[in-house]
CSV table of C-alpha atoms and ligand atoms in Angstrom, one decimal:
chain,number,residue,atom,x,y,z
A,1,MET,CA,0.0,0.0,0.0
A,2,LEU,CA,2.8,2.4,1.0
A,3,LEU,CA,4.8,1.6,-2.1
A,4,LEU,CA,1.7,2.2,-4.2
A,5,ALA,CA,0.9,5.5,-2.5
A,6,VAL,CA,4.5,6.7,-3.0
A,7,ALA,CA,4.4,5.6,-6.6
A,8,CYS,CA,1.1,7.3,-7.2
A,9,SER,CA,2.1,10.6,-5.7
A,10,TYR,CA,5.6,10.5,-7.1
A,11,ALA,CA,4.3,11.6,-10.4
A,12,GLN,CA,3.5,15.1,-9.0
A,13,THR,CA,6.8,17.0,-8.9
A,14,ASP,CA,8.6,19.4,-11.2
A,15,LEU,CA,6.7,21.3,-13.8
A,16,LYS,CA,8.2,22.4,-17.1
A,17,LYS,CA,6.8,25.8,-18.0
A,18,LYS,CA,5.8,25.8,-21.6
A,19,GLU,CA,4.3,22.3,-22.0
A,20,VAL,CA,0.6,21.8,-21.3
A,21,TYR,CA,0.9,18.2,-20.2
A,22,PRO,CA,2.6,18.9,-16.9
A,23,VAL,CA,-0.2,21.2,-15.8
A,24,THR,CA,-3.1,18.9,-16.7
A,25,SER,CA,-4.8,16.3,-14.5
A,26,CYS,CA,-3.5,13.7,-16.9
A,27,MET,CA,-0.1,13.7,-15.3
A,28,GLY,CA,-1.5,12.6,-12.0
A,29,CYS,CA,-2.5,9.3,-13.5
A,30,HIS,CA,-0.3,9.0,-16.6
A,31,GLY,CA,2.9,10.0,-14.9
A,32,GLN,CA,5.3,12.9,-14.9
A,33,ASN,CA,7.1,11.6,-18.0
A,34,ALA,CA,3.9,10.0,-19.4
A,35,MET,CA,5.3,6.6,-18.6
A,36,GLY,CA,2.2,5.6,-16.7
A,37,GLY,CA,0.7,5.7,-13.2
A,38,LEU,CA,-2.8,4.6,-12.5
A,39,GLY,CA,-3.3,4.8,-16.3
A,40,PRO,CA,-1.1,3.3,-19.0
A,41,PRO,CA,2.0,5.1,-20.5
A,42,LEU,CA,1.1,7.7,-23.1
A,43,ALA,CA,4.7,8.4,-24.2
A,44,GLN,CA,5.1,7.4,-27.9
A,45,THR,CA,1.4,6.6,-27.9
A,46,LYS,CA,0.2,4.5,-30.8
A,47,VAL,CA,-3.4,5.8,-30.3
A,48,GLY,CA,-4.7,8.1,-33.1
A,49,LEU,CA,-5.6,11.7,-32.4
A,50,SER,CA,-9.4,11.1,-32.8
A,51,THR,CA,-9.3,8.1,-30.4
A,52,PHE,CA,-7.2,10.1,-28.0
A,53,ARG,CA,-9.8,12.9,-28.0
A,54,GLN,CA,-12.6,10.5,-27.6
A,55,VAL,CA,-11.0,8.7,-24.6
A,56,VAL,CA,-10.4,12.0,-22.9
A,57,ARG,CA,-13.9,13.4,-23.5
A,58,ASN,CA,-15.8,10.2,-22.7
A,59,GLY,CA,-13.5,8.6,-20.1
A,60,LYS,CA,-12.6,5.0,-20.1
A,61,GLY,CA,-12.6,2.4,-17.2
A,62,MET,CA,-11.1,4.1,-14.2
A,63,MET,CA,-10.4,7.2,-16.2
A,64,PRO,CA,-12.9,10.0,-15.8
A,65,ALA,CA,-14.3,12.0,-18.7
A,66,ILE,CA,-12.5,15.4,-18.9
A,67,SER,CA,-14.6,18.3,-20.2
A,68,GLU,CA,-13.7,21.2,-22.3
A,69,ALA,CA,-14.0,23.5,-19.3
A,70,ASP,CA,-11.0,21.6,-17.7
A,71,LEU,CA,-9.0,21.2,-20.9
A,72,SER,CA,-9.7,23.0,-24.1
A,73,ASP,CA,-9.6,21.3,-27.5
A,74,THR,CA,-6.4,23.1,-28.5
A,75,ASP,CA,-4.7,22.1,-25.3
A,76,LEU,CA,-5.9,18.6,-25.7
A,77,ASP,CA,-4.3,18.4,-29.2
A,78,GLN,CA,-1.1,19.9,-27.8
A,79,VAL,CA,-1.1,17.3,-25.0
A,80,TYR,CA,-1.3,14.6,-27.7
A,81,GLU,CA,1.7,16.0,-29.6
A,82,GLU,CA,3.7,16.4,-26.4
A,83,VAL,CA,3.1,12.9,-25.1
A,84,LYS,CA,3.7,11.4,-28.5
A,85,ALA,CA,7.1,13.1,-28.6
A,86,LYS,CA,8.2,12.0,-25.1
A,87,PRO,CA,10.9,9.3,-25.0
A,88,TRP,CA,10.1,5.8,-23.9
A,89,ILE,CA,11.8,5.1,-20.6
A,90,PRO,CA,10.8,1.6,-19.3
A,91,ASP,CA,12.4,2.2,-15.9
A,92,GLU,CA,10.0,5.0,-15.3
A,93,ILE,CA,6.9,2.7,-15.4
A,94,PRO,CA,5.8,2.9,-11.8
A,95,ILE,CA,4.8,0.0,-9.6
A,96,ALA,CA,1.3,1.3,-9.3
A,97,PHE,CA,0.8,0.9,-13.1
A,98,LYS,CA,2.5,-2.5,-13.0
A,99,VAL,CA,0.0,-3.6,-10.3
A,100,GLY,CA,-2.9,-1.6,-11.9
A,101,GLN,CA,-2.3,-3.3,-15.2
A,102,PHE,CA,-3.5,-6.6,-13.8
A,103,LEU,CA,-6.7,-5.0,-12.5
A,104,THR,CA,-8.7,-5.2,-15.7
A,105,PRO,CA,-12.4,-6.0,-15.1
A,106,ARG,CA,-11.6,-9.5,-16.5
A,107,SER,CA,-8.7,-10.4,-14.3
A,108,VAL,CA,-10.5,-8.9,-11.2
A,109,SER,CA,-13.5,-11.1,-11.9
A,110,HIS,CA,-11.3,-14.2,-12.4
A,111,PHE,CA,-9.6,-13.4,-9.1
A,112,PHE,CA,-13.0,-13.1,-7.4
A,113,ILE,CA,-14.2,-16.4,-8.9
A,114,VAL,CA,-11.3,-18.2,-7.3
A,115,VAL,CA,-11.9,-16.4,-3.9
A,116,PHE,CA,-15.6,-17.3,-4.2
A,117,LEU,CA,-14.9,-20.9,-4.9
A,118,PHE,CA,-12.6,-21.1,-2.0
A,119,ALA,CA,-15.2,-19.6,0.3
A,120,THR,CA,-18.0,-21.8,-1.1
A,121,VAL,CA,-16.0,-25.0,-0.4
A,122,PHE,CA,-15.6,-24.1,3.2
A,123,ALA,CA,-19.1,-22.7,3.5
A,124,ILE,CA,-20.6,-26.0,2.3
A,125,ARG,CA,-18.3,-27.8,4.7
A,126,GLY,CA,-19.5,-25.7,7.6
A,127,LEU,CA,-23.1,-25.9,6.6
A,128,SER,CA,-23.1,-29.7,6.2
A,129,TYR,CA,-21.5,-29.9,9.7
A,130,TRP,CA,-24.4,-28.0,11.2
A,131,LEU,CA,-27.1,-29.9,9.2
A,132,LYS,CA,-25.5,-33.1,10.4
A,133,CYS,CA,-25.8,-31.8,14.0
A,134,ALA,CA,-29.4,-30.9,13.3
A,135,GLY,CA,-30.1,-34.5,12.4
A,136,LEU,CA,-30.9,-34.1,8.7
A,137,LYS,CA,-29.9,-37.7,8.0
A,138,GLU,CA,-32.1,-39.1,10.8
A,139,LEU,CA,-35.0,-37.0,9.6
A,140,LYS,CA,-34.8,-38.4,6.1
A,141,PRO,CA,-37.3,-41.3,6.6
A,142,ALA,CA,-39.8,-38.9,8.2
A,143,ILE,CA,-39.4,-36.4,5.4
A,144,ALA,CA,-40.2,-39.2,2.9
A,145,LYS,CA,-43.4,-40.0,4.7
A,146,PHE,CA,-44.3,-36.3,5.2
A,147,GLY,CA,-43.7,-35.7,1.5
A,148,TRP,CA,-40.8,-34.1,-0.2
A,149,ALA,CA,-42.8,-31.3,-1.9
A,150,ARG,CA,-44.5,-30.4,1.3
A,151,SER,CA,-41.1,-30.4,3.1
A,152,PHE,CA,-39.7,-28.2,0.4
A,153,GLY,CA,-42.6,-25.8,0.9
A,154,VAL,CA,-42.0,-25.6,4.7
A,155,VAL,CA,-38.3,-25.0,4.2
A,156,LEU,CA,-38.8,-22.4,1.6
A,157,LYS,CA,-41.3,-20.5,3.7
A,158,SER,CA,-38.9,-20.6,6.7
A,159,LEU,CA,-36.0,-19.4,4.6
A,160,ILE,CA,-38.1,-16.4,3.6
A,161,VAL,CA,-39.9,-15.7,6.9
A,162,ASP,CA,-37.2,-16.7,9.4
A,163,GLY,CA,-34.2,-16.2,7.2
A,164,PHE,CA,-34.7,-13.3,4.9
A,165,PHE,CA,-37.2,-11.3,7.0
A,166,VAL,CA,-35.7,-12.5,10.4
A,167,GLY,CA,-39.2,-13.1,11.8
A,168,SER,CA,-38.1,-14.0,15.3
A,169,LEU,CA,-36.2,-10.8,15.8
A,170,TRP,CA,-39.1,-8.8,14.4
A,171,GLN,CA,-41.4,-10.4,17.1
A,172,ASN,CA,-38.9,-9.9,19.9
A,173,ASN,CA,-37.3,-6.6,19.4
A,174,LYS,CA,-38.2,-4.3,16.5
A,175,LYS,CA,-35.3,-1.9,17.1
A,176,ARG,CA,-32.7,-4.7,16.9
A,177,TRP,CA,-34.6,-6.0,13.9
A,178,PHE,CA,-34.1,-2.7,12.2
A,179,MET,CA,-30.4,-2.4,13.1
A,180,HIS,CA,-29.8,-6.0,12.0
A,181,GLY,CA,-31.8,-5.1,8.8
A,182,LEU,CA,-29.5,-2.2,8.0
A,183,LEU,CA,-26.6,-4.7,7.8
A,184,LEU,CA,-28.5,-7.6,6.2
A,185,TYR,CA,-30.5,-5.6,3.6
A,186,GLY,CA,-27.6,-3.1,3.1
A,187,PHE,CA,-25.4,-6.0,2.3
A,188,CYS,CA,-27.9,-7.5,-0.1
A,189,GLY,CA,-28.2,-4.1,-1.7
A,190,LEU,CA,-24.4,-3.9,-2.2
A,191,LEU,CA,-24.3,-7.4,-3.6
A,192,LEU,CA,-27.2,-6.7,-6.0
A,193,ALA,CA,-25.6,-3.4,-7.1
A,194,ASP,CA,-22.4,-5.2,-8.0
A,195,ILE,CA,-24.3,-7.8,-10.0
A,196,LEU,CA,-26.4,-5.1,-11.8
A,197,ILE,CA,-23.3,-3.0,-12.5
A,198,ALA,CA,-21.5,-6.1,-13.9
A,199,ILE,CA,-24.4,-6.6,-16.2
A,200,LEU,CA,-25.5,-3.1,-17.1
A,201,ASN,CA,-22.2,-1.2,-16.9
A,202,PRO,CA,-19.4,-3.7,-17.2
A,203,GLN,CA,-16.8,-1.1,-18.1
A,204,ARG,CA,-17.8,0.8,-14.9
A,205,GLY,CA,-18.0,4.1,-16.7
A,206,GLN,CA,-18.9,7.2,-14.7
A,207,VAL,CA,-22.7,7.6,-14.0
A,208,PRO,CA,-24.3,10.5,-12.1
A,209,LEU,CA,-24.8,10.1,-8.3
A,210,THR,CA,-28.5,10.2,-8.7
A,211,HIS,CA,-28.5,7.2,-11.2
A,212,PRO,CA,-30.2,4.2,-9.6
A,213,LEU,CA,-27.0,2.1,-10.3
A,214,LYS,CA,-25.1,4.6,-8.1
A,215,LEU,CA,-27.8,5.3,-5.6
A,216,LEU,CA,-28.3,1.7,-4.7
A,217,PRO,CA,-24.8,1.0,-3.6
A,218,VAL,CA,-24.4,4.4,-1.9
A,219,VAL,CA,-27.7,4.0,0.1
A,220,SER,CA,-26.8,0.4,0.9
A,221,GLY,CA,-23.3,1.3,2.0
A,222,ILE,CA,-24.6,4.0,4.3
A,223,ALA,CA,-27.1,1.5,5.8
A,224,VAL,CA,-24.3,-1.1,6.4
A,225,LEU,CA,-22.1,1.6,7.9
A,226,ILE,CA,-24.7,2.6,10.4
A,227,GLY,CA,-25.3,-1.0,11.2
A,228,ILE,CA,-21.6,-1.6,11.8
A,229,PHE,CA,-21.4,1.3,14.1
A,230,TYR,CA,-24.3,-0.1,16.1
A,231,VAL,CA,-22.6,-3.5,16.3
A,232,MET,CA,-19.4,-1.7,17.5
A,233,TYR,CA,-21.5,0.2,20.1
A,234,ARG,CA,-22.9,-3.1,21.3
A,235,TYR,CA,-19.4,-4.7,21.4
A,236,LYS,CA,-18.5,-1.9,23.8
A,237,LYS,CA,-21.6,-1.8,25.9
A,238,ASP,CA,-22.8,-5.4,26.0
A,239,GLU,CA,-21.2,-7.3,28.8
A,240,PHE,CA,-22.3,-10.7,27.4
A,241,ILE,CA,-20.8,-10.1,23.9
A,242,ASP,CA,-17.7,-12.2,24.6
A,243,ASN,CA,-18.9,-15.8,24.5
A,244,GLY,CA,-15.3,-16.9,25.0
A,245,LEU,CA,-15.3,-18.6,21.6
A,246,THR,CA,-15.8,-16.3,18.6
A,247,LEU,CA,-15.0,-12.8,19.7
A,248,GLY,CA,-11.7,-12.6,17.8
A,249,LYS,CA,-13.3,-13.8,14.6
A,250,ASP,CA,-16.3,-11.6,15.1
A,251,PHE,CA,-13.9,-8.7,15.4
A,252,LEU,CA,-12.2,-9.7,12.2
A,253,PHE,CA,-15.5,-9.8,10.4
A,254,VAL,CA,-16.6,-6.4,11.6
A,255,ASN,CA,-13.2,-4.9,10.9
A,256,LEU,CA,-13.2,-6.2,7.3
A,257,LEU,CA,-16.7,-4.8,6.8
A,258,VAL,CA,-15.5,-1.4,8.0
A,259,HIS,CA,-12.6,-1.6,5.6
A,260,VAL,CA,-14.8,-2.6,2.7
A,261,ILE,CA,-17.3,0.2,3.3
A,262,ILE,CA,-14.8,3.0,4.1
A,263,SER,CA,-12.6,2.2,1.1
A,264,GLY,CA,-15.6,1.9,-1.2
A,265,PHE,CA,-16.9,5.3,-0.2
A,266,LEU,CA,-13.4,6.8,-0.5
A,267,VAL,CA,-13.0,5.6,-4.0
A,268,VAL,CA,-16.3,7.2,-5.0
A,269,ALA,CA,-15.7,10.4,-3.1
A,270,LEU,CA,-12.1,10.9,-4.4
A,271,LYS,CA,-13.1,10.2,-7.9
A,272,ARG,CA,-16.0,12.7,-7.7
A,273,MET,CA,-13.8,15.3,-6.2
A,274,GLY,CA,-11.2,14.9,-8.9
A,275,ILE,CA,-8.5,13.8,-6.5
A,276,HIS,CA,-7.2,11.0,-8.6
A,277,ASP,CA,-3.7,10.3,-7.2
A,278,PHE,CA,-4.8,7.8,-4.6
A,279,VAL,CA,-7.9,6.4,-6.2
A,280,MET,CA,-6.0,3.3,-7.5
A,281,THR,CA,-4.3,2.6,-4.2
A,282,ILE,CA,-7.6,2.8,-2.3
A,283,TYR,CA,-9.3,0.8,-5.0
A,284,ILE,CA,-6.8,-2.0,-4.5
A,285,TRP,CA,-7.3,-1.7,-0.7
A,286,HIS,CA,-11.1,-2.0,-1.4
A,287,LEU,CA,-10.7,-5.1,-3.6
A,288,ALA,CA,-8.4,-6.7,-1.0
A,289,ALA,CA,-10.8,-6.0,1.8
A,290,VAL,CA,-13.7,-7.5,-0.2
A,291,ALA,CA,-11.7,-10.5,-1.1
A,292,LEU,CA,-10.6,-11.1,2.5
A,293,LEU,CA,-14.2,-10.7,3.7
A,294,ILE,CA,-15.4,-13.4,1.3
A,295,ALA,CA,-12.4,-15.7,1.9
A,296,THR,CA,-12.6,-15.5,5.7
A,297,GLY,CA,-16.5,-15.5,5.6
A,298,PRO,CA,-16.9,-19.2,6.3
A,299,PHE,CA,-14.7,-18.9,9.4
A,300,THR,CA,-16.2,-15.8,10.9
A,301,ARG,CA,-19.5,-14.7,12.2
A,302,PHE,CA,-20.4,-14.2,8.6
A,303,GLN,CA,-21.4,-17.8,8.4
A,304,HIS,CA,-24.5,-17.2,10.5
A,305,MET,CA,-25.9,-15.6,7.3
A,306,TYR,CA,-26.5,-19.1,5.8
A,307,VAL,CA,-26.2,-21.4,8.9
A,308,VAL,CA,-28.9,-19.7,11.0
A,309,PRO,CA,-31.6,-19.7,8.2
A,310,ALA,CA,-30.7,-23.3,7.4
A,311,LEU,CA,-31.1,-24.4,11.0
A,312,ALA,CA,-34.3,-22.4,11.5
A,313,ALA,CA,-35.7,-24.1,8.4
A,314,MET,CA,-34.7,-27.5,9.9
A,315,THR,CA,-36.5,-26.6,13.1
A,316,ARG,CA,-39.6,-25.6,11.2
A,317,LEU,CA,-39.6,-28.7,9.2
A,318,THR,CA,-39.2,-31.0,12.2
A,319,GLU,CA,-42.0,-29.1,13.9
A,320,ALA,CA,-44.3,-29.5,10.9
A,321,ILE,CA,-43.5,-33.2,10.7
A,322,VAL,CA,-44.3,-33.7,14.3
A,323,ALA,CA,-47.5,-31.6,14.0
A,324,SER,CA,-48.7,-33.7,11.1
A,325,GLY,CA,-48.5,-36.9,13.3
A,326,VAL,CA,-45.7,-38.5,11.3
A,327,GLU,CA,-43.4,-40.5,13.7
A,328,LEU,CA,-39.9,-38.8,13.7
A,329,GLY,CA,-38.2,-42.1,14.7
A,330,PHE,CA,-35.8,-40.4,17.1
A,331,GLU,CA,-35.8,-38.4,20.2
A,332,ARG,CA,-35.6,-34.7,19.4
A,333,GLU,CA,-33.9,-32.0,21.3
A,334,PRO,CA,-36.2,-29.0,21.8
A,335,SER,CA,-35.0,-26.6,19.2
A,336,PRO,CA,-33.6,-24.2,18.3
A,337,GLY,CA,-30.5,-25.3,20.0
A,338,ARG,CA,-31.3,-26.8,23.3
A,339,HIS,CA,-32.9,-23.7,24.6
A,340,HIS,CA,-35.6,-25.2,26.8
A,341,LYS,CA,-33.4,-27.8,28.3
A,342,SER,CA,-30.7,-25.3,29.0
A,343,MET,CA,-33.3,-22.9,30.4
A,344,LYS,CA,-34.5,-25.6,32.8
A,345,ILE,CA,-30.9,-26.4,34.0
A,346,ALA,CA,-30.2,-22.7,34.5
A,347,SER,CA,-33.3,-22.1,36.5
A,348,ASP,CA,-32.6,-25.2,38.7
A,349,VAL,CA,-29.1,-24.0,39.4
A,350,MET,CA,-30.4,-20.5,40.3
A,351,LYS,CA,-33.0,-22.0,42.6
A,352,GLN,CA,-30.3,-24.1,44.4
A,353,LEU,CA,-28.4,-20.9,44.8
A,354,GLY,CA,-31.4,-19.3,46.3
A,355,GLU,CA,-31.8,-16.8,43.5
A,356,ASP,CA,-35.2,-16.3,42.0
A,357,GLY,CA,-35.9,-14.1,39.1
A,358,PRO,CA,-35.8,-13.9,35.3
A,359,ILE,CA,-33.0,-15.7,33.6
A,360,THR,CA,-31.6,-14.4,30.3
A,361,MET,CA,-30.1,-17.0,28.0
A,362,ARG,CA,-27.9,-16.1,25.2
A,363,TYR,CA,-26.9,-18.2,22.2
A,364,TYR,CA,-24.3,-17.6,19.6
A,365,PRO,CA,-24.4,-19.5,16.4
B,1,HEC,C1,-8.0,9.2,-12.8
B,1,HEC,C2,-6.9,9.0,-13.5
B,1,HEC,C3,-6.7,9.4,-14.9
B,1,HEC,C4,-6.7,10.7,-15.4
B,1,HEC,C5,-6.8,12.0,-14.6
B,1,HEC,C6,-6.5,10.6,-16.8
B,1,HEC,N1,-6.4,9.3,-17.2
B,1,HEC,FE1,-6.2,8.7,-19.1
B,1,HEC,N2,-6.4,6.7,-18.4
B,1,HEC,C7,-6.6,6.4,-17.1
B,1,HEC,C8,-6.7,4.9,-17.1
B,1,HEC,C9,-6.9,4.1,-15.8
B,1,HEC,C10,-6.7,4.5,-18.4
B,1,HEC,C11,-6.9,3.0,-18.9
B,1,HEC,C12,-8.4,2.8,-19.2
B,1,HEC,C13,-8.7,1.4,-19.6
B,1,HEC,O1,-8.1,1.0,-20.6
B,1,HEC,O2,-9.6,0.9,-19.0
B,1,HEC,C14,-6.5,5.6,-19.2
B,1,HEC,C15,-6.4,5.6,-20.6
B,1,HEC,C16,-6.1,6.7,-21.4
B,1,HEC,C17,-5.9,6.6,-22.8
B,1,HEC,C18,-6.0,5.4,-23.6
B,1,HEC,C19,-4.7,4.8,-23.7
B,1,HEC,C20,-4.7,3.5,-24.5
B,1,HEC,O3,-3.5,3.1,-24.9
B,1,HEC,O4,-5.7,3.0,-24.8
B,1,HEC,C21,-5.6,7.9,-23.2
B,1,HEC,C22,-5.3,8.3,-24.6
B,1,HEC,C23,-5.6,8.7,-22.0
B,1,HEC,N3,-5.9,8.0,-20.9
B,1,HEC,C24,-5.3,10.1,-22.0
B,1,HEC,C25,-5.5,10.9,-20.9
B,1,HEC,C26,-5.3,12.3,-21.0
B,1,HEC,C27,-4.9,13.1,-22.2
B,1,HEC,C28,-5.6,12.8,-19.8
B,1,HEC,C29,-5.7,14.2,-19.3
B,1,HEC,C30,-6.5,15.1,-20.0
B,1,HEC,C31,-6.0,11.7,-18.9
B,1,HEC,N4,-5.9,10.5,-19.7
B,1,HEC,C32,-6.3,11.7,-17.6
B,1,HEC,C33,-6.5,7.2,-16.0
B,1,HEC,C34,-6.6,8.6,-16.1
């Protein structure tokens, strides 16, 4: 990061008076000697003048469109002549460009496919562990009697009501449902935005802030950010937050989320404000944080996103099977978890200690 930052800002010194190029914003990205920075080298460019003009006026990839107000047509043409005449000095190609070169939409998506596959393997491994604990295998004969289609209906309904809409939290605590929703739906919004952008704007050209494609991720990002700050507040205030098992990983998860959101907003803000020197550096930071979030997801609290809905669905299915009168064929722990049993044990202990009063049980998936 430091190297990139230095490399990006290095291109900023020493202006030669008569040339136009050194006083344009181009230099910030294409380098002092036009040997590249965030953008490719322009020295000895093989691009024709009309393409050159077109790229500058319309923007391309990470390069913003530059209007006539910022650079007149005459100056633009002169910049073309200047950079074309500049010598080719391979040693001057900065690290930032060498790194940035690999960050084409294509290579970035390939990288993320690998990260995603890695995460998926471990996610499936984790999920199957929990489903095994929930007795999916033992439940199979009962499901067959109950009917596969009917079971599918129960599971689907639970995934929507308990999973996506977090019904239990809604019933118990509307405020926490809302704060949890900021994270959950904010996150869904970010994911959806990324998919939509990949389909509708694959080159990631600049769109106005009020465009739905920009509004969706910005609003979602703000929601997630507020949600994270609430989580951090609870980490600070809630004496039961440390369950002795997952605090470190929870912390990693929250931290990576903060990195993802802050770096994402910084990229948008710096690009809009025309401060281009650090955009690439921060963009790399952003991509790295997203990749880490995905890669570590199956090992952090992130996994509750798919484990909890799956287990809730298992519970609903078991309940529905019992209610229908089909014999389960095995002794069932009261679900979810062993809540009722643990509750009983806890209240017995409290009674023996001579304490009477409400008992609060907390569970961490
Ligand atoms: C924010 C950084 C940034 C600024 C400022 C910027 N560029 Fe770029 N430029 C890029 C990037 C990144 C690319 C590569 C785009 C791609 O291929 O996806 C690029 C590509 C180009 C290309 C196409 C090169 C090729 O070989 O295809 C030209 C020409 C160009 N820039 C000229 C300019 C000029 C002239 C200016 C100043 C008026 C300028 N750029 C300002 C980042 C920038």
